[in-house]
Coordinates of C-alpha atoms and ligand atoms in Angstrom, one line a residue:
X1 CA 6.4 15.0 30.7
X2 CA 5.6 12.0 33.2
X3 CA 7.5 9.0 32.1
X4 CA 5.1 6.1 32.9
X5 CA 7.5 3.9 35.1
X6 CA 4.9 1.7 36.5
X7 CA 4.4 0.2 32.9
X8 CA 5.4 -3.3 32.9
X9 CA 8.7 -4.1 30.8
X10 CA 6.9 -6.2 28.2
X11 CA 3.5 -4.7 27.2
X12 CA 2.5 -6.9 24.1
X13 CA 0.9 -9.5 26.4
X14 CA -1.2 -6.7 28.1
X15 CA -1.9 -4.8 24.9
X16 CA -3.1 -8.0 23.1
X17 CA -5.5 -8.8 25.8
X18 CA -6.9 -5.1 25.4
X19 CA -5.1 -3.3 28.0
X20 CA -5.8 0.5 28.0
X21 CA -3.1 2.9 26.9
X22 CA -5.0 5.5 28.8
X23 CA -3.0 8.4 27.4
X24 CA 0.5 7.0 27.7
X25 CA 0.9 6.8 23.8
X26 CA 3.9 8.8 22.9
X27 CA 7.0 6.8 22.1
X28 CA 10.2 9.1 22.3
X29 CA 13.7 8.0 22.6
X30 CA 12.6 4.5 23.3
X31 CA 10.3 5.0 26.3
X32 CA 6.5 5.4 26.5
X33 CA 5.4 9.0 27.7
X34 CA 2.3 11.1 28.4
X35 CA 1.9 14.7 26.8
X36 CA 3.3 17.3 29.3
X37 CA 0.0 19.1 29.2
X38 CA -1.7 15.8 30.3
X39 CA -4.4 16.2 27.6
X40 CA -6.1 13.2 26.1
X41 CA -8.4 12.3 23.1
X42 CA -10.9 9.8 23.2
X43 CA -10.7 6.8 20.8
X44 CA -14.2 5.8 19.7
X45 CA -15.4 2.5 18.5
X46 CA -17.1 3.3 15.0
X47 CA -19.5 0.3 15.5
X48 CA -21.2 1.6 18.5
X49 CA -19.9 5.1 19.2
X50 CA -18.5 4.2 22.6
X51 CA -15.2 5.3 23.9
X52 CA -12.7 2.4 24.0
X53 CA -9.4 4.1 25.0
X54 CA -7.7 7.6 25.2
X55 CA -4.6 8.8 23.7
X56 CA -2.2 11.9 24.3
X57 CA -3.1 15.0 22.8
X58 CA 0.6 16.2 22.0
X59 CA 1.7 19.4 20.7
X60 CA 5.0 20.9 19.5
X61 CA 6.9 20.2 22.7
X62 CA 6.6 16.4 22.2
X63 CA 7.1 16.8 18.3
X64 CA 10.4 18.7 19.2
X65 CA 11.4 16.2 21.7
X66 CA 10.9 13.2 19.2
X67 CA 12.9 15.0 16.4
X68 CA 15.8 15.5 19.0
X69 CA 15.7 11.8 19.7
X70 CA 15.7 10.9 16.2
X71 CA 18.6 13.2 15.4
X72 CA 20.7 11.7 18.3
X73 CA 19.9 8.2 17.1
X74 CA 21.5 9.2 13.8
X75 CA 24.4 11.3 15.1
X76 CA 25.9 8.8 17.8
X77 CA 23.2 6.2 18.7
X78 CA 23.2 2.6 18.4
X79 CA 21.3 2.9 15.2
X80 CA 23.9 5.0 13.3
X81 CA 26.2 2.0 13.9
X82 CA 24.2 -0.9 12.6
X83 CA 25.4 -2.4 9.4
X84 CA 22.5 -2.5 6.6
X85 CA 22.1 -6.2 7.0
X86 CA 21.5 -5.8 10.9
X87 CA 18.8 -3.3 10.1
X88 CA 17.3 -5.8 7.8
X89 CA 17.4 -8.6 10.4
X90 CA 15.7 -6.2 12.8
X91 CA 12.8 -5.4 10.3
X92 CA 12.4 -9.3 9.9
X93 CA 12.2 -10.0 13.4
X94 CA 9.4 -7.3 13.7
X95 CA 7.8 -8.9 10.8
X96 CA 7.8 -12.4 12.8
X97 CA 6.6 -10.9 15.9
X98 CA 3.7 -9.3 14.1
X99 CA 2.7 -12.5 12.4
X100 CA 3.0 -14.4 15.9
X101 CA 0.4 -11.7 17.3
X102 CA -1.8 -11.6 14.1
X103 CA -5.2 -12.6 15.9
X104 CA -4.7 -10.0 18.6
X105 CA -3.5 -7.4 16.3
X106 CA -6.4 -7.8 14.0
X107 CA -8.8 -7.7 17.0
X108 CA -7.3 -4.4 18.1
X109 CA -7.6 -2.9 14.4
X110 CA -11.1 -4.1 13.8
X111 CA -12.1 -2.5 17.2
X112 CA -10.5 0.6 16.6
X113 CA -11.6 1.0 12.7
X114 CA -14.8 -0.9 12.5
X115 CA -13.4 -3.1 9.8
X116 CA -14.6 -6.7 9.6
X117 CA -12.3 -9.1 11.4
X118 CA -11.4 -11.0 8.2
X119 CA -10.3 -7.8 6.4
X120 CA -8.4 -6.6 9.7
X121 CA -6.6 -10.0 9.6
X122 CA -5.4 -9.5 5.9
X123 CA -4.2 -6.0 7.0
X124 CA -2.1 -7.4 9.7
X125 CA -0.8 -9.9 7.2
X126 CA 0.1 -7.2 4.8
X127 CA 1.7 -5.3 7.7
X128 CA 4.1 -8.1 8.5
X129 CA 4.9 -8.5 5.1
X130 CA 6.0 -4.8 4.5
X131 CA 8.6 -5.5 7.2
X132 CA 9.6 -8.6 5.4
X133 CA 10.0 -7.2 2.0
X134 CA 12.0 -4.3 3.3
X135 CA 13.8 -6.1 5.7
X136 CA 15.0 -8.1 2.6
X137 CA 15.6 -5.0 0.5
X138 CA 17.9 -3.3 2.9
X139 CA 21.1 -4.4 0.9
X140 CA 19.8 -4.6 -2.5
X141 CA 19.7 -1.1 -3.6
X142 CA 23.4 0.3 -4.4
X143 CA 24.8 3.2 -6.2
X144 CA 26.6 2.9 -9.5
X145 CA 29.9 3.8 -11.3
X146 CA 29.6 6.4 -14.1
X147 CA 32.0 6.5 -17.2
X148 CA 33.4 10.1 -17.3
X149 CA 36.7 11.5 -18.0
X150 CA 39.7 9.0 -18.2
X151 CA 41.5 10.5 -15.2
X152 CA 38.3 10.7 -13.1
X153 CA 36.3 8.0 -11.2
X154 CA 32.7 8.5 -10.4
X155 CA 30.4 6.7 -8.2
X156 CA 27.1 7.3 -6.7
X157 CA 26.0 6.5 -3.2
X158 CA 22.6 6.0 -1.6
X159 CA 22.4 7.7 1.8
X160 CA 19.3 8.3 4.3
X161 CA 17.5 11.5 4.2
X162 CA 18.1 11.9 7.9
X163 CA 15.1 12.5 10.1
X164 CA 11.9 11.6 8.3
X165 CA 8.5 12.9 9.3
X166 CA 5.5 10.6 8.7
X167 CA 1.9 11.7 9.0
X168 CA -0.8 8.8 8.3
X169 CA -4.4 8.4 8.1
X170 CA -7.0 6.3 10.0
X171 CA -8.3 4.1 7.1
X172 CA -5.5 1.5 7.2
X173 CA -3.5 2.4 10.2
X174 CA -1.6 -0.9 10.4
X175 CA -0.8 -1.0 6.7
X176 CA 0.1 2.5 6.2
X177 CA 2.2 2.6 9.3
X178 CA 4.3 -0.2 7.9
X179 CA 4.2 0.9 4.4
X180 CA 5.8 4.3 5.3
X181 CA 7.9 3.1 8.1
X182 CA 9.7 0.1 7.1
X183 CA 11.5 1.3 4.0
X184 CA 12.6 4.5 5.9
X185 CA 14.1 2.4 8.5
X186 CA 15.5 0.1 5.9
X187 CA 17.5 3.1 4.3
X188 CA 18.7 4.1 7.7
X189 CA 16.6 7.1 8.5
X190 CA 15.3 7.8 12.0
X191 CA 11.5 8.4 12.1
X192 CA 9.1 10.6 13.6
X193 CA 5.5 9.3 13.0
X194 CA 2.2 10.8 13.8
X195 CA -0.8 8.4 13.5
X196 CA -4.5 9.7 12.9
X197 CA -6.5 10.7 15.9
X198 CA -9.5 8.7 14.8
X199 CA -7.8 5.3 14.7
X200 CA -4.4 4.5 15.9
X201 CA -4.4 1.9 18.6
X202 CA -2.8 -0.6 16.4
X203 CA 0.2 1.6 15.6
X204 CA 0.9 1.8 19.3
X205 CA 1.0 -2.0 19.6
X206 CA 3.2 -2.3 16.6
X207 CA 5.6 0.3 17.9
X208 CA 5.8 -1.8 21.2
X209 CA 6.6 -4.9 19.2
X210 CA 9.3 -2.9 17.3
X211 CA 10.8 -1.9 20.7
X212 CA 10.7 -5.6 21.8
X213 CA 12.3 -6.8 18.6
X214 CA 15.3 -4.6 19.6
X215 CA 14.9 -1.4 17.5
X216 CA 17.3 1.0 19.0
X217 CA 16.0 4.0 20.8
X218 CA 15.3 7.0 18.9
X219 CA 15.1 5.3 15.5
X220 CA 11.5 5.2 15.8
X221 CA 9.5 7.8 17.5
X222 CA 5.6 8.0 17.6
X223 CA 3.7 11.0 18.8
X224 CA -0.1 10.9 19.2
X225 CA -2.4 14.0 18.8
X226 CA -4.7 16.1 16.4
X227 CA -3.6 17.2 13.0
X228 CA -3.9 20.9 13.8
X229 CA -1.5 20.5 16.9
X230 CA 0.8 17.6 16.7
X231 CA 0.5 17.1 12.8
X232 CA 1.2 20.7 11.9
X233 CA 4.0 21.0 14.3
X234 CA 5.6 18.0 12.9
X235 CA 5.2 19.0 9.2
X236 CA 6.6 22.5 10.2
X237 CA 9.6 21.5 12.0
X238 CA 12.9 22.6 10.7
X239 CA 14.8 19.6 12.0
X240 CA 13.0 17.3 9.5
X241 CA 14.9 16.2 6.3
X242 CA 11.9 14.5 4.4
X243 CA 8.2 14.3 5.0
X244 CA 5.8 11.4 3.9
X245 CA 2.1 12.1 4.2
X246 CA -1.0 10.1 3.3
X247 CA -4.4 11.8 3.7
X248 CA -6.8 14.4 2.0
X249 CA -5.8 16.6 -0.7
X250 CA -6.6 19.7 1.6
X251 CA -4.0 18.5 4.2
X252 CA -1.7 17.6 1.5
X253 CA -1.6 21.2 0.2
X254 CA -0.8 22.2 3.7
X255 CA 2.0 19.7 4.3
X256 CA 3.7 20.5 0.9
X257 CA 3.6 24.2 1.7
X258 CA 5.3 23.4 5.0
X259 CA 7.8 21.2 3.3
X260 CA 8.6 24.0 0.9
X261 CA 9.3 26.4 3.5
X262 CA 11.9 24.1 4.9
X263 CA 13.2 23.2 1.5
X264 CA 12.6 19.4 1.9
X265 CA 11.1 17.0 -0.3
X266 CA 7.9 15.1 0.3
X267 CA 5.8 12.2 -0.8
X268 CA 2.0 12.9 -1.0
X269 CA -0.6 10.1 -1.5
X270 CA -4.0 11.9 -1.5
X271 CA -6.7 9.4 -2.7
X272 CA -8.5 9.1 -5.9
X273 CA -11.7 8.9 -8.0
X274 CA -10.4 5.6 -9.6
X275 CA -12.4 4.2 -12.7
X276 CA -13.4 0.8 -13.4
X277 CA -13.9 0.5 -17.2
X278 CA -16.0 -2.1 -18.5
X279 CA -15.9 -3.0 -22.3
X280 CA -18.8 -5.1 -24.0
X281 CA -16.3 -8.1 -24.4
X282 CA -15.4 -8.1 -20.6
X283 CA -15.5 -11.4 -18.6
X284 CA -18.4 -10.3 -16.3
X285 CA -18.2 -13.4 -14.1
X286 CA -14.7 -12.3 -13.1
X287 CA -15.2 -8.4 -13.3
X288 CA -18.6 -8.0 -11.1
X289 CA -17.2 -9.7 -7.8
X290 CA -14.0 -7.6 -8.0
X291 CA -15.7 -4.4 -9.0
X292 CA -18.1 -4.8 -6.0
X293 CA -15.2 -5.6 -3.7
X294 CA -13.2 -2.6 -5.0
X295 CA -15.9 -0.3 -3.5
X296 CA -17.1 -2.1 -0.3
X297 CA -13.6 -3.1 0.7
X298 CA -13.0 -0.9 4.0
X299 CA -16.5 0.6 3.4
X300 CA -15.1 2.5 0.6
X301 CA -12.8 4.5 2.8
X302 CA -9.8 3.3 0.5
X303 CA -7.5 5.7 -1.5
X304 CA -7.6 3.4 -4.4
X305 CA -11.2 2.5 -4.1
X306 CA -12.9 1.9 -7.6
X307 CA -15.5 4.4 -7.1
X308 CA -16.4 5.2 -10.6
X309 CA -18.0 2.6 -13.1
X310 CA -17.7 3.5 -16.7
X311 CA -19.7 0.7 -18.8
X312 CA -19.8 0.5 -22.5
X313 CA -23.3 1.1 -24.0
X314 CA -24.4 -2.3 -25.1
X315 CA -23.6 -4.0 -21.9
X316 CA -24.6 -1.4 -19.4
X317 CA -28.3 -3.0 -18.6
X318 CA -26.6 -6.3 -18.0
X319 CA -23.8 -4.9 -15.8
X320 CA -26.1 -2.8 -13.7
X321 CA -28.6 -5.7 -13.2
X322 CA -25.8 -7.9 -11.9
X323 CA -24.5 -5.2 -9.8
X324 CA -27.8 -4.4 -8.4
X325 CA -28.1 -8.1 -7.3
X326 CA -24.8 -8.0 -5.8
X327 CA -25.3 -4.7 -3.9
X328 CA -28.6 -5.8 -2.5
X329 CA -27.2 -8.8 -0.8
X330 CA -24.5 -6.8 0.9
X331 CA -24.8 -6.3 4.6
X332 CA -23.1 -3.5 6.8
X333 CA -22.6 -4.7 10.3
X334 CA -20.3 -4.7 13.4
X335 CA -16.8 -6.3 12.8
X336 CA -17.0 -9.3 15.0
X337 CA -19.9 -10.6 12.8
X338 CA -17.3 -10.4 10.0
X339 CA -19.9 -8.7 7.6
X340 CA -19.4 -7.5 4.1
X341 CA -18.5 -4.1 5.2
X342 CA -18.1 -2.3 8.6
X343 CA -19.1 1.2 9.6
X344 CA -17.6 4.3 8.6
X345 CA -14.9 5.7 10.9
X346 CA -16.7 8.6 12.5
X347 CA -19.9 10.5 12.8
X348 CA -18.2 13.1 10.7
X349 CA -17.4 10.8 7.9
X350 CA -21.0 9.4 8.0
X351 CA -22.3 13.0 7.5
X352 CA -20.2 13.6 4.6
X353 CA -21.1 10.5 2.7
X354 CA -24.8 10.8 3.7
X355 CA -24.5 14.5 2.4
X356 CA -23.4 13.4 -1.0
X357 CA -26.2 10.9 -1.1
X358 CA -29.2 13.2 0.1
X359 CA -28.1 15.8 -2.5
X360 CA -28.5 13.2 -5.2
X361 CA -32.0 12.5 -6.8
X362 CA -33.5 9.1 -5.9
X363 CA -33.9 8.4 -9.7
X364 CA -30.3 7.7 -9.8
X365 CA -30.3 5.0 -7.1
X366 CA -30.2 1.6 -8.7
X367 CA -29.6 -0.4 -5.5
X368 CA -28.8 -0.2 -1.7
X369 CA -27.5 -2.7 0.6
X370 CA -28.8 -3.3 4.1
X371 CA -27.6 -2.7 7.8
X372 CA -27.4 -6.0 9.9
X373 CA -30.2 -6.0 12.5
X374 CA -27.6 -6.5 15.3
X375 CA -25.8 -3.3 14.6
X376 CA -26.0 -0.6 17.2
X377 CA -27.9 2.4 16.2
X378 CA -25.0 4.6 17.7
X379 CA -22.8 3.2 15.0
X380 CA -21.6 5.0 11.8
X381 CA -23.3 2.6 9.4
X382 CA -24.0 3.4 5.7
X383 CA -25.3 0.7 3.4
X384 CA -23.5 0.4 0.0
X385 CA -25.1 2.2 -2.9
X386 CA -25.1 2.0 -6.5
X387 CA -25.9 5.1 -8.6
X388 CA -26.3 5.5 -12.4
X389 CA -27.2 8.1 -15.0
X390 CA -24.9 10.7 -13.5
X391 CA -23.3 13.4 -15.5
X392 CA -19.4 13.5 -15.8
X393 CA -19.6 16.9 -13.8
X394 CA -21.7 15.5 -11.0
X395 CA -19.9 15.7 -7.7
X396 CA -20.6 12.0 -7.3
X397 CA -18.3 11.5 -10.3
X398 CA -15.7 14.0 -9.3
X399 CA -15.3 14.1 -5.7
X400 CA -13.7 11.4 -3.6
X401 CA -16.7 10.4 -1.4
X402 CA -14.7 7.9 0.8
X403 CA -17.7 5.7 1.3
X404 CA -19.4 2.7 -0.1
X405 CA -20.9 4.5 -3.2
X406 CA -20.4 3.4 -6.7
X407 CA -21.2 6.0 -9.4
X408 CA -21.9 4.6 -12.9
X409 CA -21.9 6.3 -16.3
X410 CA -22.0 5.0 -19.8
X411 CA -19.4 5.2 -22.7
X412 CA -19.6 4.7 -26.5
X413 CA -16.1 3.7 -27.5
X414 CA -12.4 3.5 -26.6
X415 CA -11.9 7.2 -26.9
X416 CA -14.9 8.1 -24.9
X417 CA -13.9 5.7 -22.1
X418 CA -10.3 7.3 -21.9
X419 CA -11.7 10.7 -22.0
X420 CA -14.2 10.1 -19.2
X421 CA -11.6 8.0 -17.2
X422 CA -9.0 10.8 -17.2
X423 CA -11.8 13.5 -16.7
X424 CA -11.4 14.2 -13.0
X425 CA -8.7 16.1 -11.1
X426 CA -7.3 12.6 -9.7
X427 CA -5.2 9.9 -11.2
X428 CA -4.4 7.2 -8.5
X429 CA -5.4 3.7 -10.0
X430 CA -7.8 2.2 -12.7
X431 CA -9.4 -1.1 -13.5
X432 CA -9.8 -2.1 -17.2
X433 CA -12.0 -5.1 -18.2
X434 CA -11.6 -6.4 -21.7
X435 CA -10.4 -9.6 -23.4
X436 CA -8.7 -7.6 -26.3
X437 CA -5.1 -7.7 -25.4
X438 CA -4.2 -4.9 -27.8
X439 CA -6.9 -2.7 -26.3
X440 CA -5.6 -3.5 -22.8
X441 CA -2.3 -2.0 -23.8
X442 CA -3.8 1.0 -25.7
X443 CA -5.9 1.9 -22.8
X444 CA -3.4 1.0 -20.0
X445 CA -0.8 3.6 -21.8
X446 CA -3.4 6.2 -22.2
X447 CA -4.7 6.4 -18.7
X448 CA -3.4 9.2 -16.4
X449 CA -2.7 7.6 -13.2
X450 CA -0.1 5.6 -11.4
X451 CA -1.5 2.0 -11.4
X452 CA -3.6 0.1 -13.9
X453 CA -5.1 -3.3 -13.3
X454 CA -6.0 -5.4 -16.5
X455 CA -8.9 -7.7 -15.8
X456 CA -8.2 -7.7 -12.0
X457 CA -8.4 -5.1 -9.3
X458 CA -6.0 -4.8 -6.2
X459 CA -7.3 -1.8 -4.4
X460 CA -4.6 -1.6 -1.7
X461 CA -3.0 -4.8 -2.6
X462 CA 0.7 -5.8 -3.4
X463 CA 3.5 -4.8 -1.2
X464 CA 5.9 -5.2 -4.1
X465 CA 3.8 -2.7 -6.4
X466 CA 5.0 0.6 -6.8
X467 CA 2.0 2.9 -5.8
X468 CA 1.2 6.6 -6.0
X469 CA -0.7 9.2 -8.1
X470 CA -0.7 12.1 -10.4
X471 CA -2.6 15.4 -10.2
X472 CA -4.7 15.7 -7.1
X473 CA -3.8 12.2 -6.0
X474 CA -0.3 13.3 -5.0
X475 CA 3.0 12.5 -6.1
X476 CA 6.0 10.2 -5.3
X477 CA 5.9 6.4 -5.3
X478 CA 5.5 4.1 -2.2
X479 CA 5.7 0.3 -2.1
X480 CA 8.0 -1.9 -4.0
X481 CA 11.8 -1.1 -4.4
X482 CA 10.6 2.4 -5.4
X483 CA 10.0 3.4 -1.7
X484 CA 13.6 2.8 -1.1
X485 CA 14.5 5.3 -3.6
X486 CA 12.2 7.7 -2.1
X487 CA 13.4 7.2 1.4
X488 CA 17.0 7.9 0.4
X489 CA 19.0 10.5 -1.6
X490 CA 21.8 10.1 -4.1
X491 CA 25.2 11.5 -3.8
X492 CA 27.7 11.7 -6.9
X493 CA 31.3 11.3 -5.9
X494 CA 33.8 12.4 -8.5
X495 CA 37.5 11.6 -7.9
X496 CA 40.6 12.9 -9.9
X497 CA 42.8 9.9 -10.2
X498 CA 45.7 11.6 -11.6
Ligands
ADP501 P1 -9.2 13.3 6.9 O1 -9.9 14.5 6.8 O2 -9.9 12.1 6.2 O3 -9.2 13.0 8.5 P2 -6.7 14.3 6.9 O4 -5.8 14.6 5.7 O5 -7.2 15.6 7.7 O6 -7.8 13.4 6.3 O7 -5.7 13.6 8.0 C1 -4.8 12.6 7.7 C2 -3.7 12.9 8.7 O8 -3.2 14.0 8.6 C3 -4.1 12.5 10.2 O9 -2.9 12.0 10.8 C4 -4.3 13.9 10.7 O10 -4.1 14.0 12.1 C5 -3.2 14.9 10.0 N1 -3.5 16.1 9.7 C6 -4.7 16.8 9.8 N2 -4.5 18.3 9.3 C7 -3.3 18.3 9.4 C8 -2.5 19.6 9.3 N3 -3.0 20.9 9.3 N4 -1.1 19.5 9.4 C9 -0.6 18.1 9.6 N5 -1.2 17.1 9.6 C10 -2.4 17.3 9.7

């Protein structure tokens, strides 16, 4: 391990002017370090395929050191002595520092992920909001007293799990970092976080801001590397007390198996195939732009993307015509032009999405957007695509494509709509478009998923809103005050009072 002693005491200024990390990307026990092996991974700009930086390719040794640092922060570090209100103030301070650096953080996020600058700016605002929300939530969740026998007193106590492991994906690096980290810290856990190897530069900058804000050593540790090395080593480590994972169902199964072997609990957020259900009485002026945004946001690389459109027979031609118009006007381009959508994250993701599209008969294609003439040929651009006339069993109606592809089917009545909507292995979110209030409630109650939007669609939105799935979408709830419950465990204390 080589401590990088030549790093300046205060990095944010440098980071924000695009300083290179050049592999010094592990934050363990309060200091930035390189991987012992000296191995690195390139960070690629998805808009032009160029290498923009390098990160450490860490392995089990770095993970063990990070877990040890987290454990000592809990056992006898400054972190263990902070009052809840002081933890809250620290989170609030991090939030303020993120706000103060919004523009530079957004530029970093846009360059790393390819997302349009305005969306990256929104992501950083939400990132600050997570730290603010959980900073304020620190001292709001208490235990209770329970009526029991007359000569006994019973109370419950919420305690941190201990050392929590967090594995996050590349689609919303800033937001998901904050979504999982802030509630864990709020409840007094010590964290070891592994960001995704495809895009993580903003998580390094955010970690440095947290250090500057005064977060005690060991309370937050970050280790970069691949999923197979650093990720698997973190998930399998017996020193963990809880695991939080956001990513693909395949990796989610591995994470849950690893958690089971160590007898610890885990939260899995694994994506979806979320339906937008449009009834004949829907307000289309309102619905169409939000349905479009629900699939082009982040180029469809959003767990809660509305990727299946279910339309009632009688308005299907009108809905498709309006959406055709909207899709054909959409332009994919590099982030600094602030286009409707950016590139996909990687060549691998591009191949995956194009694979689905080339397996689909051209007769199903209703509309395609375009790619901006200034976009680099080496970028990973896929124009948004609207498909219709697919069978419910078609992979495009069943699989999470994770690209800007909206697949449409018709339904006859309410029962048909619910059957189709619930007819995948996933269950994350759903949008319902109807002006009939009683129907809104019937459908919302019948849908098998974690969030339902009635005449609105907030893919990814709402720090306050509990979020999570059923079935292949995972389990556990993040966001809102629910996350504070997830990141703590309940102890029941029974006292004989004589
Ligand atoms: P994707 O296929 O879209 O990249 P993944 O689920 O593989 O989604 O990746 C999400 C996160 O999980 C990333 O941080 C990645 O490094 C990590 N990861 C991938 N494979 C493993 C694994 N076997 N064990 C632990 N973490 C992993």
